[in-house]
Each structure stands twice: as structure tokens, then as C-alpha cells.
Short mmCIF file of C-alpha atoms (C1' of nucleotides) in Angstrom, two decimals:
data_model
loop_
_atom_site.label_atom_id
_atom_site.label_comp_id
_atom_site.label_asym_id
_atom_site.label_seq_id
_atom_site.Cartn_x
_atom_site.Cartn_y
_atom_site.Cartn_z
CA UNK A 1 138.26 93.09 88.18
CA UNK A 2 138.18 90.14 90.52
CA UNK A 3 134.55 89.61 91.37
CA UNK A 4 135.06 86.17 92.81
CA UNK A 5 133.63 85.54 96.22
CA UNK A 6 136.60 84.47 98.25
CA UNK A 7 135.25 82.03 100.79
CA UNK A 8 136.55 83.52 104.00
CA UNK A 9 138.79 81.60 106.32
CA UNK A 10 137.11 80.12 109.37
CA UNK A 11 137.49 82.06 112.59
CA UNK A 12 140.49 81.13 114.75
CA UNK A 13 139.81 78.29 117.20
CA UNK A 14 142.49 78.99 119.74
CA UNK A 15 143.59 82.04 121.67
CA UNK A 16 146.88 82.06 119.84
CA UNK A 17 145.10 82.07 116.51
CA UNK A 18 142.94 85.01 117.51
CA UNK A 19 145.96 86.95 118.67
CA UNK A 20 147.84 86.42 115.44
CA UNK A 21 144.84 87.36 113.40
CA UNK A 22 144.41 90.57 115.36
CA UNK A 23 148.07 91.42 114.91
CA UNK A 24 147.74 90.94 111.18
CA UNK A 25 144.66 93.16 111.03
CA UNK A 26 146.32 95.96 112.92
CA UNK A 27 149.41 95.72 110.77
CA UNK A 28 147.30 95.74 107.63
CA UNK A 29 145.50 98.87 108.75
CA UNK A 30 148.81 100.61 109.28
CA UNK A 31 150.29 99.48 106.00
CA UNK A 32 147.23 100.31 103.91
CA UNK A 33 147.04 103.72 105.53
CA UNK A 34 150.68 104.61 105.07
CA UNK A 35 151.71 103.18 101.73
CA UNK A 36 148.36 102.53 100.10
CA UNK A 37 146.86 99.42 98.64
CA UNK A 38 149.01 99.26 95.52
CA UNK A 39 152.24 99.24 97.50
CA UNK A 40 150.96 97.22 100.40
CA UNK A 41 152.42 93.76 100.09
CA UNK A 42 151.67 90.74 102.16
CA UNK A 43 155.33 90.63 103.11
CA UNK A 44 155.13 94.14 104.49
CA UNK A 45 152.08 93.30 106.50
CA UNK A 46 153.49 90.11 107.95
CA UNK A 47 156.80 91.79 108.74
CA UNK A 48 155.05 94.58 110.62
CA UNK A 49 152.90 92.03 112.39
CA UNK A 50 155.98 90.02 113.25
CA UNK A 51 154.78 86.75 111.78
CA UNK A 52 155.98 84.59 108.95
CA UNK A 53 154.79 85.06 105.42
CA UNK A 54 152.94 81.77 105.25
CA UNK A 55 151.02 82.58 108.39
CA UNK A 56 149.08 85.19 106.53
CA UNK A 57 147.36 82.56 104.45
CA UNK A 58 146.36 80.64 107.53
CA UNK A 59 144.08 83.53 108.43
CA UNK A 60 143.17 85.26 105.21
CA UNK A 61 142.64 84.09 101.68
CA UNK A 62 144.37 87.09 100.19
CA UNK A 63 144.97 90.78 100.17
CA UNK A 64 141.41 91.72 99.35
CA UNK A 65 139.95 89.75 102.22
CA UNK A 66 142.07 91.43 104.84
CA UNK A 67 141.39 94.79 103.25
CA UNK A 68 137.66 94.22 103.49
CA UNK A 69 138.02 93.25 107.09
CA UNK A 70 139.99 96.39 107.86
CA UNK A 71 137.38 98.57 106.21
CA UNK A 72 134.53 96.92 108.06
CA UNK A 73 136.36 97.41 111.32
CA UNK A 74 137.09 101.09 110.77
CA UNK A 75 133.58 101.69 109.58
CA UNK A 76 132.13 100.10 112.67
CA UNK A 77 134.37 102.15 114.92
CA UNK A 78 133.60 105.51 113.40
CA UNK A 79 129.87 104.86 113.40
CA UNK A 80 130.01 103.81 116.97
CA UNK A 81 131.92 106.96 117.90
CA UNK A 82 129.43 109.17 116.11
CA UNK A 83 126.30 107.60 117.45
CA UNK A 84 127.67 107.49 120.98
CA UNK A 85 128.40 111.20 120.78
CA UNK A 86 125.11 112.28 119.30
CA UNK A 87 122.75 110.01 121.17
CA UNK A 88 122.70 112.13 124.30
CA UNK A 89 121.85 115.37 122.50
CA UNK A 90 118.59 117.08 123.49
CA UNK A 91 117.62 118.12 119.97
CA UNK A 92 118.60 117.56 116.37
CA UNK A 93 120.86 120.57 116.00
CA UNK A 94 122.77 119.53 119.06
CA UNK A 95 122.94 115.98 117.74
CA UNK A 96 124.40 117.26 114.46
CA UNK A 97 126.94 119.21 116.39
CA UNK A 98 128.08 116.33 118.54
CA UNK A 99 128.00 113.86 115.70
CA UNK A 100 130.19 116.01 113.51
CA UNK A 101 132.53 116.77 116.35
CA UNK A 102 132.96 113.08 116.97
CA UNK A 103 133.52 112.47 113.30
CA UNK A 104 136.23 115.08 113.05
CA UNK A 105 137.84 113.84 116.23
CA UNK A 106 137.87 110.30 114.90
CA UNK A 107 139.33 111.51 111.65
CA UNK A 108 142.07 113.32 113.50
CA UNK A 109 142.92 110.24 115.50
CA UNK A 110 142.54 107.71 112.71
CA UNK A 111 143.51 109.26 109.41
CA UNK A 112 143.55 105.69 108.18
CA UNK A 113 139.78 105.88 107.86
CA UNK A 114 139.83 108.33 104.98
CA UNK A 115 142.90 107.00 103.35
CA UNK A 116 141.57 103.49 103.37
CA UNK A 117 137.95 104.13 102.49
CA UNK A 118 138.89 106.15 99.47
CA UNK A 119 140.90 103.31 98.08
CA UNK A 120 138.05 100.91 98.54
CA UNK A 121 136.48 102.31 95.40
CA UNK A 122 138.39 99.76 93.40
CA UNK A 123 139.65 97.26 95.82
CA UNK A 124 136.25 96.47 97.11
CA UNK A 125 133.31 98.59 95.99
CA UNK A 126 130.86 96.51 98.02
CA UNK A 127 132.36 97.29 101.41
CA UNK A 128 132.82 100.90 100.46
CA UNK A 129 129.20 101.24 99.53
CA UNK A 130 128.24 99.41 102.65
CA UNK A 131 130.19 101.87 104.75
CA UNK A 132 128.40 104.87 103.29
CA UNK A 133 125.04 103.16 103.38
CA UNK A 134 125.46 102.28 107.02
CA UNK A 135 126.39 105.78 108.08
CA UNK A 136 123.63 107.14 105.99
CA UNK A 137 120.82 105.00 107.24
CA UNK A 138 121.50 105.94 110.85
CA UNK A 139 121.76 109.55 109.87
CA UNK A 140 118.60 109.52 107.81
CA UNK A 141 116.69 107.88 110.65
CA UNK A 142 117.77 110.66 113.00
CA UNK A 143 116.68 113.30 110.53
CA UNK A 144 113.39 111.58 109.97
CA UNK A 145 112.62 111.50 113.68
CA UNK A 146 113.55 115.14 114.07
CA UNK A 147 111.28 115.95 111.19
CA UNK A 148 108.44 114.21 112.95
CA UNK A 149 109.06 116.39 115.98
CA UNK A 150 109.05 119.47 113.78
CA UNK A 151 112.61 120.34 114.67
CA UNK A 152 113.71 120.49 111.08
CA UNK A 153 111.98 121.25 107.86
CA UNK A 154 110.31 118.65 105.71
CA UNK A 155 112.72 117.12 103.26
CA UNK A 156 113.88 113.79 101.93
CA UNK A 157 115.97 112.40 104.79
CA UNK A 158 118.06 110.25 102.51
CA UNK A 159 119.09 113.06 100.22
CA UNK A 160 119.79 115.30 103.19
CA UNK A 161 121.85 112.62 104.88
CA UNK A 162 124.04 112.06 101.86
CA UNK A 163 124.49 115.75 101.26
CA UNK A 164 125.48 116.50 104.84
CA UNK A 165 127.71 113.46 104.97
CA UNK A 166 129.48 114.76 101.88
CA UNK A 167 129.89 118.20 103.36
CA UNK A 168 131.44 116.73 106.47
CA UNK A 169 133.69 114.49 104.47
CA UNK A 170 135.27 117.20 102.40
CA UNK A 171 135.54 119.64 105.29
CA UNK A 172 137.29 116.93 107.25
CA UNK A 173 139.62 116.17 104.41
CA UNK A 174 140.51 119.80 103.91
CA UNK A 175 140.87 120.94 107.50
CA UNK A 176 141.68 117.86 109.49
CA UNK A 177 143.65 115.68 107.13
CA UNK A 178 145.42 118.29 105.08
CA UNK A 179 146.15 120.80 107.77
CA UNK A 180 149.05 120.19 110.11
CA UNK A 181 147.03 121.20 113.12
CA UNK A 182 145.31 117.85 113.11
CA UNK A 183 142.04 119.17 114.41
CA UNK A 184 139.37 121.32 112.89
CA UNK A 185 139.63 125.06 113.56
CA UNK A 186 136.71 126.26 115.63
CA UNK A 187 135.60 128.94 113.15
CA UNK A 188 135.44 126.40 110.36
CA UNK A 189 133.37 124.12 112.52
CA UNK A 190 130.99 126.95 113.38
CA UNK A 191 130.65 127.91 109.75
CA UNK A 192 129.76 124.39 108.83
CA UNK A 193 127.18 124.26 111.59
CA UNK A 194 125.69 127.51 110.36
CA UNK A 195 125.35 126.04 106.90
CA UNK A 196 123.74 122.92 108.25
CA UNK A 197 121.39 124.91 110.41
CA UNK A 198 120.37 126.92 107.39
CA UNK A 199 119.85 123.83 105.32
CA UNK A 200 117.73 122.09 107.92
CA UNK A 201 115.93 125.03 109.50
CA UNK A 202 112.19 124.41 109.82
CA UNK A 203 111.11 127.69 108.20
CA UNK A 204 111.72 127.65 104.47
CA UNK A 205 113.55 130.86 103.72
CA UNK A 206 111.96 131.50 100.38
CA UNK A 207 108.30 132.22 100.96
CA UNK A 208 105.53 130.08 99.65
CA UNK A 209 107.66 127.15 98.54
CA UNK A 210 105.28 124.29 99.24
CA UNK A 211 104.98 120.88 97.70
CA UNK B 1 156.16 106.48 98.80
CA UNK B 2 157.87 107.79 95.69
CA UNK B 3 158.25 111.51 96.09
CA UNK B 4 160.74 111.89 93.26
CA UNK B 5 160.02 114.49 90.66
CA UNK B 6 159.98 112.58 87.41
CA UNK B 7 161.24 114.96 84.76
CA UNK B 8 158.47 114.80 82.20
CA UNK B 9 159.05 113.77 78.65
CA UNK B 10 159.24 116.59 76.10
CA UNK B 11 156.12 117.28 74.08
CA UNK B 12 155.83 115.42 70.78
CA UNK B 13 157.36 117.23 67.82
CA UNK B 14 155.43 115.63 65.02
CA UNK B 15 151.78 115.05 64.31
CA UNK B 16 152.28 111.33 64.59
CA UNK B 17 153.84 111.71 68.01
CA UNK B 18 150.95 113.82 69.22
CA UNK B 19 148.47 111.28 67.96
CA UNK B 20 150.16 108.39 69.68
CA UNK B 21 150.41 110.31 72.90
CA UNK B 22 146.72 111.13 72.79
CA UNK B 23 145.87 107.51 72.14
CA UNK B 24 147.89 106.48 75.15
CA UNK B 25 146.18 109.04 77.36
CA UNK B 26 142.74 107.95 76.31
CA UNK B 27 143.62 104.31 76.83
CA UNK B 28 145.08 105.09 80.23
CA UNK B 29 141.91 106.89 81.27
CA UNK B 30 139.87 103.84 80.30
CA UNK B 31 142.15 101.38 81.99
CA UNK B 32 142.50 103.35 85.21
CA UNK B 33 138.75 103.79 85.33
CA UNK B 34 137.89 100.18 84.71
CA UNK B 35 140.49 98.12 86.53
CA UNK B 36 141.97 100.69 88.88
CA UNK B 37 145.51 101.84 89.38
CA UNK B 38 146.81 98.72 91.10
CA UNK B 39 145.79 96.46 88.24
CA UNK B 40 146.49 98.91 85.48
CA UNK B 41 149.66 97.79 83.77
CA UNK B 42 151.56 99.51 81.05
CA UNK B 43 151.00 96.47 78.88
CA UNK B 44 147.25 96.83 79.26
CA UNK B 45 147.39 100.49 78.37
CA UNK B 46 149.54 100.01 75.31
CA UNK B 47 147.46 97.10 74.12
CA UNK B 48 144.28 99.14 74.38
CA UNK B 49 145.99 102.03 72.67
CA UNK B 50 147.20 99.71 69.94
CA UNK B 51 150.86 100.58 70.23
CA UNK B 52 153.91 98.61 71.22
CA UNK B 53 155.05 98.36 74.79
CA UNK B 54 158.24 100.31 74.26
CA UNK B 55 156.36 103.19 72.72
CA UNK B 56 154.93 104.05 76.09
CA UNK B 57 158.33 105.09 77.35
CA UNK B 58 158.84 107.35 74.39
CA UNK B 59 156.03 109.51 75.73
CA UNK B 60 155.88 108.97 79.47
CA UNK B 61 158.45 108.22 82.12
CA UNK B 62 156.20 105.80 83.94
CA UNK B 63 152.80 104.91 85.29
CA UNK B 64 152.57 107.80 87.71
CA UNK B 65 153.31 110.40 85.07
CA UNK B 66 150.54 109.28 82.78
CA UNK B 67 148.19 108.98 85.74
CA UNK B 68 148.89 112.58 86.73
CA UNK B 69 148.30 113.68 83.20
CA UNK B 70 144.98 111.87 83.06
CA UNK B 71 143.85 113.46 86.32
CA UNK B 72 144.84 116.92 85.20
CA UNK B 73 142.98 116.41 81.97
CA UNK B 74 139.77 115.21 83.61
CA UNK B 75 139.96 117.96 86.18
CA UNK B 76 140.31 120.59 83.52
CA UNK B 77 137.38 119.22 81.57
CA UNK B 78 134.95 119.04 84.46
CA UNK B 79 135.81 122.52 85.63
CA UNK B 80 135.38 123.85 82.17
CA UNK B 81 132.00 122.16 81.86
CA UNK B 82 130.84 123.58 85.18
CA UNK B 83 131.99 127.12 84.64
CA UNK B 84 130.61 127.19 81.12
CA UNK B 85 127.24 126.11 82.42
CA UNK B 86 127.06 128.50 85.34
CA UNK B 87 128.59 131.60 83.81
CA UNK B 88 125.42 132.64 82.01
CA UNK B 89 123.21 132.45 85.09
CA UNK B 90 121.49 135.67 86.17
CA UNK B 91 121.97 135.12 89.89
CA UNK B 92 123.80 132.91 92.32
CA UNK B 93 121.04 130.42 92.92
CA UNK B 94 120.68 129.91 89.22
CA UNK B 95 124.43 129.58 88.92
CA UNK B 96 124.42 126.87 91.58
CA UNK B 97 121.71 125.08 89.75
CA UNK B 98 123.43 125.11 86.38
CA UNK B 99 126.81 124.32 87.87
CA UNK B 100 125.53 121.26 89.69
CA UNK B 101 123.56 120.15 86.69
CA UNK B 102 126.69 120.30 84.59
CA UNK B 103 128.64 118.44 87.24
CA UNK B 104 126.14 115.61 87.40
CA UNK B 105 125.93 115.45 83.63
CA UNK B 106 129.70 115.24 83.38
CA UNK B 107 129.74 112.55 86.02
CA UNK B 108 127.18 110.56 84.10
CA UNK B 109 129.19 110.80 80.93
CA UNK B 110 132.59 110.32 82.46
CA UNK B 111 132.38 108.04 85.47
CA UNK B 112 136.13 107.86 85.13
CA UNK B 113 136.36 111.20 86.90
CA UNK B 114 135.23 109.85 90.26
CA UNK B 115 136.89 106.55 89.94
CA UNK B 116 140.20 108.08 89.05
CA UNK B 117 140.22 111.04 91.41
CA UNK B 118 139.50 108.83 94.37
CA UNK B 119 142.53 106.72 93.68
CA UNK B 120 144.75 109.74 93.45
CA UNK B 121 144.80 109.86 97.24
CA UNK B 122 147.82 107.61 97.21
CA UNK B 123 149.04 107.57 93.70
CA UNK B 124 149.48 111.28 93.55
CA UNK B 125 148.20 113.35 96.45
CA UNK B 126 149.44 116.58 94.87
CA UNK B 127 147.28 116.38 91.77
CA UNK B 128 144.32 115.27 93.80
CA UNK B 129 144.60 118.19 96.11
CA UNK B 130 145.14 120.44 93.15
CA UNK B 131 141.92 119.23 91.61
CA UNK B 132 139.85 120.04 94.67
CA UNK B 133 141.63 123.34 95.24
CA UNK B 134 140.99 124.39 91.68
CA UNK B 135 137.29 123.63 91.77
CA UNK B 136 137.05 125.25 95.14
CA UNK B 137 138.72 128.51 94.32
CA UNK B 138 136.42 129.17 91.40
CA UNK B 139 133.45 128.23 93.51
CA UNK B 140 134.51 130.38 96.44
CA UNK B 141 135.04 133.35 94.17
CA UNK B 142 131.52 133.01 92.84
CA UNK B 143 130.11 132.84 96.34
CA UNK B 144 132.15 135.82 97.42
CA UNK B 145 130.85 137.93 94.58
CA UNK B 146 127.28 136.89 95.29
CA UNK B 147 127.79 137.81 98.90
CA UNK B 148 128.95 141.27 97.82
CA UNK B 149 125.73 141.66 95.87
CA UNK B 150 123.74 140.57 98.91
CA UNK B 151 122.35 137.54 97.12
CA UNK B 152 123.49 135.14 99.77
CA UNK B 153 124.15 135.44 103.43
CA UNK B 154 127.51 136.39 104.92
CA UNK B 155 129.70 133.35 105.43
CA UNK B 156 133.19 132.08 104.84
CA UNK B 157 133.21 131.37 101.10
CA UNK B 158 135.93 128.78 101.38
CA UNK B 159 134.16 126.70 103.99
CA UNK B 160 130.91 126.98 102.07
CA UNK B 161 132.58 125.98 98.83
CA UNK B 162 134.10 122.85 100.33
CA UNK B 163 130.91 121.88 102.07
CA UNK B 164 128.77 122.26 98.96
CA UNK B 165 131.36 120.52 96.84
CA UNK B 166 131.22 117.61 99.24
CA UNK B 167 127.46 117.49 99.15
CA UNK B 168 127.50 117.38 95.38
CA UNK B 169 130.18 114.75 95.35
CA UNK B 170 128.35 112.26 97.52
CA UNK B 171 124.99 112.90 95.92
CA UNK B 172 126.60 112.29 92.56
CA UNK B 173 128.23 109.14 93.77
CA UNK B 174 125.03 107.81 95.22
CA UNK B 175 122.56 108.73 92.49
CA UNK B 176 124.59 109.02 89.34
CA UNK B 177 127.37 106.50 89.75
CA UNK B 178 125.60 103.86 91.78
CA UNK B 179 122.22 103.98 90.19
CA UNK B 180 121.67 102.26 86.90
CA UNK B 181 119.73 105.18 85.52
CA UNK B 182 122.93 107.04 84.88
CA UNK B 183 121.46 110.42 85.59
CA UNK B 184 120.26 112.12 88.70
CA UNK B 185 116.53 111.80 89.45
CA UNK B 186 114.85 115.16 89.29
CA UNK B 187 113.39 115.01 92.84
CA UNK B 188 116.82 114.32 94.28
CA UNK B 189 118.23 117.25 92.39
CA UNK B 190 115.49 119.51 93.65
CA UNK B 191 116.00 118.35 97.21
CA UNK B 192 119.67 119.13 96.97
CA UNK B 193 118.89 122.56 95.60
CA UNK B 194 116.49 123.19 98.44
CA UNK B 195 119.20 122.32 100.93
CA UNK B 196 121.66 124.60 99.21
CA UNK B 197 119.15 127.41 99.08
CA UNK B 198 118.54 127.02 102.76
CA UNK B 199 122.22 126.98 103.52
CA UNK B 200 122.97 130.08 101.49
CA UNK B 201 119.77 132.07 101.95
CA UNK B 202 120.42 135.72 102.84
CA UNK B 203 118.01 135.80 105.75
CA UNK B 204 119.38 133.87 108.68
CA UNK B 205 116.56 131.60 109.68
CA UNK B 206 117.27 131.79 113.37
CA UNK B 207 116.59 135.35 114.39
CA UNK B 208 119.23 137.78 115.54
CA UNK B 209 122.22 135.74 114.43
CA UNK B 210 124.62 138.52 113.45
CA UNK B 211 128.39 138.59 113.39
"C1'" DA C 1 150.35 63.44 129.83
"C1'" DC C 2 148.80 62.34 125.14
"C1'" DG C 3 147.30 62.96 120.66
"C1'" DA C 4 144.84 65.29 117.12
"C1'" DA C 5 143.78 69.55 115.33
"C1'" DA C 6 145.13 74.04 114.92
"C1'" DC C 7 148.62 76.97 113.95
"C1'" DA C 8 153.28 78.76 112.32
"C1'" DT C 9 157.12 78.64 109.23
"C1'" DG C 10 159.94 80.26 105.11
"C1'" DA C 11 161.99 78.35 101.02
"C1'" DA C 12 160.41 77.61 96.55
"C1'" DT C 13 157.30 78.30 92.69
"C1'" DC C 14 155.04 80.89 89.48
"C1'" DA C 15 153.01 84.66 87.24
"C1'" DC C 16 153.37 89.00 85.78
"C1'" DC C 17 155.34 93.85 85.24
"C1'" DT C 18 158.46 97.53 84.57
"C1'" DT C 19 162.04 99.27 82.03
"C1'" DT C 20 165.82 99.14 78.65
"C1'" DC C 21 167.79 98.95 74.19
"C1'" DA C 22 169.38 97.79 69.65
"C1'" DT C 23 167.12 97.95 65.62
"C1'" DG C 24 163.82 99.42 62.15
"C1'" DT C 25 160.49 102.97 60.25
"C1'" DT C 26 158.42 107.45 59.38
"C1'" DG C 27 157.83 112.54 58.89
"C1'" DG C 28 159.06 116.73 57.19
"C1'" DC C 29 162.59 120.09 56.00
"C1'" DC C 30 166.38 121.18 52.36
"C1'" DG D 1 164.59 112.43 46.65
"C1'" DG D 2 167.52 112.47 50.41
"C1'" DC D 3 168.67 112.93 55.09
"C1'" DC D 4 168.25 113.44 60.12
"C1'" DA D 5 165.69 113.55 64.02
"C1'" DA D 6 161.71 111.84 65.86
"C1'" DC D 7 159.20 108.00 66.60
"C1'" DA D 8 157.91 102.95 66.96
"C1'" DT D 9 159.05 98.27 67.93
"C1'" DG D 10 159.16 93.91 70.81
"C1'" DA D 11 162.39 90.78 72.73
"C1'" DA D 12 164.91 90.36 76.83
"C1'" DA D 13 166.72 91.54 81.37
"C1'" DG D 14 165.80 92.10 86.02
"C1'" DG D 15 162.44 92.55 89.74
"C1'" DT D 16 158.82 91.95 92.80
"C1'" DG D 17 155.31 89.94 95.02
"C1'" DA D 18 151.42 86.52 95.62
"C1'" DT D 19 150.61 81.97 96.86
"C1'" DT D 20 151.73 77.04 97.94
"C1'" DC D 21 153.37 73.36 100.68
"C1'" DA D 22 155.96 70.06 103.31
"C1'" DT D 23 157.50 70.36 107.63
"C1'" DG D 24 157.77 71.67 112.52
"C1'" DT D 25 155.50 73.57 116.85
"C1'" DT D 26 151.80 74.77 119.99
"C1'" DT D 27 147.30 74.38 121.99
"C1'" DC D 28 143.72 72.17 124.38
"C1'" DG D 29 140.24 68.74 125.29
"C1'" DT D 30 140.24 64.40 127.54
#
DNA sequence: ACGAAACATGAATCACCTTTCATGTTGGCC
DNA sequence: GGCCAACATGAAAGGTGATTCATGTTTCGT
């Protein structure tokens, strides 16, 4: 249960330092994703990165610090991919569509995302929570705006964001990660969209359900 | 990446053996849930269980075997809780309601479920997948039946089951596990139900959407 | 081109963990 | 009450891996 704040190493001051650090990060991502945190050793990471064992400690204070860094990096990348994809959409439904497509595509290309985030539960609950919070707040903001425009029904954007995020997560796990195809089957995608449409549709389906 | 099939130890033949084994399982659940798989050592488990180190190997072949057993046990219990709660419901919506309520209640009482299942990703992908598959198949069957009765709209029960399962999972994580209250706030629960209702409602909200 | 700071190295240290095993102890059947 | 299999024990063997450090090498501002 190490809750100690490891004071992070200062950023590299030379080009060489930056290069080595980047190599270590990339190697760490690969190792964490393939063998998992428990079996990921510093030796393995440094070997894959092609640097000496001691070099690791020049750049990181320990295994947890580099793990955190890897998570933050992946998180940033997936959010960027999703928002880039959905920002051009004309309406909310279209934005959902593009956002989810981007998410599944990212998952297909970087299975490390799932595999690593799920381990963060113990390794580093703070960064894990941060990851979900970050995705969620962008998502909730989008829903909120759409609600203002009357494109979707009135609901708590935060709850909706978490629920939809969860739906996407498990669908991605089941059909992108676990299926050999490596990309989501179109019918599954359409089904998911139909569910989302139903959930967000402006007209409440049961009559007279007002707050 | 140990993929070896560890031949499991035979079941205990005396009452004492069974008792010890149970103590070890309970201790393992606690340890895995509090410190996580990487930091969970056999010593820790046996100490908590109050038995000698060597005794562990009388009952289990190693760390992975007891982990698998713990996961299977938790999985069985949560499924049992959910199906017991939802089986008496008069219709599908009510069944959803009771099922989710039971799930959140179980989560509140056994945070170990989440914490442990999420680690299974690497420790033991098979049991993890089994857990989700098991929940899902029951869920999908329920949806299928409801669809036959016309209570919910026509959709792929499997996709719907995974999507809803995911929604529940993240909502539970966010509001049961992460919030100090320890139980889901009623408004959040109602919001989730509203989303589910919308997603499953028999009348497609966008007109003329027929297959 | 020089020198100080930054960086890289890998052998050595240290802490801890898994697993075995020879030896006792207990449970329950006759 | 006696006996055998089942069970429990904990010391010890054998590993593994994280982290340190004294020592070289490179970078870069001047």
C-alpha cells in the first residue's frame, strides 16, 4: 500500500537524456502491456529499451513512477483521438458515433490502453481515477451542451457520461480486445448506437415521466 | 506468461482440512483486495489466516490457483445475489431494477469483487473472461425472453447485455466504490434506470426505424 | 577546446518470496 | 485405544528483483 509521494525526477536537461527517457517510457508501455505489472521488472524494461539497469534510476524513482507516466500518456492520447474525431460532428448523435468509433479504433491499435488502465486499480488508483474523470468531464460537457440545444433529453450529464463510457468499455473489451478480428463488427457497433440513441433520445418513451 | 495448467490440489478429506482451506480463501480474498496481487504474498495470506506457511501448499499449488478460486467464488456469489433479486420481478424493467440494486448492494458490501476482478486481466484472463461471460449469458437470456414477450424492443441481446453490464460497472465504481457513502445515491440510480429504460423501450423513439 | 554538470554503466547489496521437506500432530475408522 | 492417512509445521534452500553507488563517458555553454 505505498502511499508515499515519490518526488519525481527532474526533466532531462540534454537531448540525450530526453531520448533515453522516451525509450524507457516506450519500453515500459510494451512490457506492462504484455506481461503485466506484477511480472514487469525494471531489468526487462531496461533491456527492451537497450539501456543499462542503473540508467533507469537516473530518470525514474521507481516502477510506480514510470507506470504513472505511461498511464498519463496513454490517457492523453486516447482522449485526444476521441475529441479530434467527434469535434467536427454536426450534432450530438453524430458526435457519439465518431467518438466511439475513434475509441474502438484506438483500442484496436493500442490494446495496451485497456491492459494497463485495468491494472492501475492497485498500482496507482489516483491516475486511474484521473483517467476516467478526464474522459468523463469532456463527455459530460458535450452532453450538457447538446441538452441545451434540445438534441437530447434532459438528464444528469455526469451519470449519463459514466454509463455510456462503461458501455463502450465493455463492448470494446468483448469485441475488439477479445475477438481476433481486432476491430468491432459493424452490426455490433450499430446495435450499440441504437442503444445510445434510445437512451439519449429527447422524447421520453414512457409517457408523463416528468420531474 | 504462465499458461501451464496447475493440477489442482484434491479437496480436503476431513473437517479440519476444509476449515483450514476456507480460512485461507477468506484471507486471500482480503489480502488480494487490500494490497493487490503484486504485493500479496503467501506469507501475508497465511499470517492473516493464522496458519503456518507450509500449510498453504497442502491446499493450493500456488498463488495463481488460490487467486482463481477466489475469483470464481466472488463471481458465483454476485451472480447468485443478482439473479435471486431479479427473479421475482413481474416484468423486465422491474427485473433490471432489482438486479442492479442487488449488484450495487453487493459491491458496497464486497468491494473486493471489483478490486479483484480488475486484476484478473493479467493474473488469470480465463477466469476473468469467464466471470463476464457468465453474468452476460444470464442477462442476455433475460433480455431475450422479455423481447419475446414484447416488453422491450428488438435488439441483439448479447450486445445489450454487455453494454448495460458496462454501464452498471462504471456507475458502481464511481458512486459506490469511490464515494465514501458506500451506497449509490438514489438520484443516480434513478438516472441510470431512466437511461436503461430509454435504451430498451419497445417503441423506437426515432420513427420508422424497423429492421 | 575546456570543464562542470548531466548522463550512463553494471557489479554488488539487500530485502523479500516461493517452494520444499523432514518432522510432528490430529482425525476418524476398526 | 490404536493405527493410518490426512493435515500442519517452520526452518532452510534457492531465486528474483529492486535499488545503490563508485566510476566512466557525453553533452553543451562559454
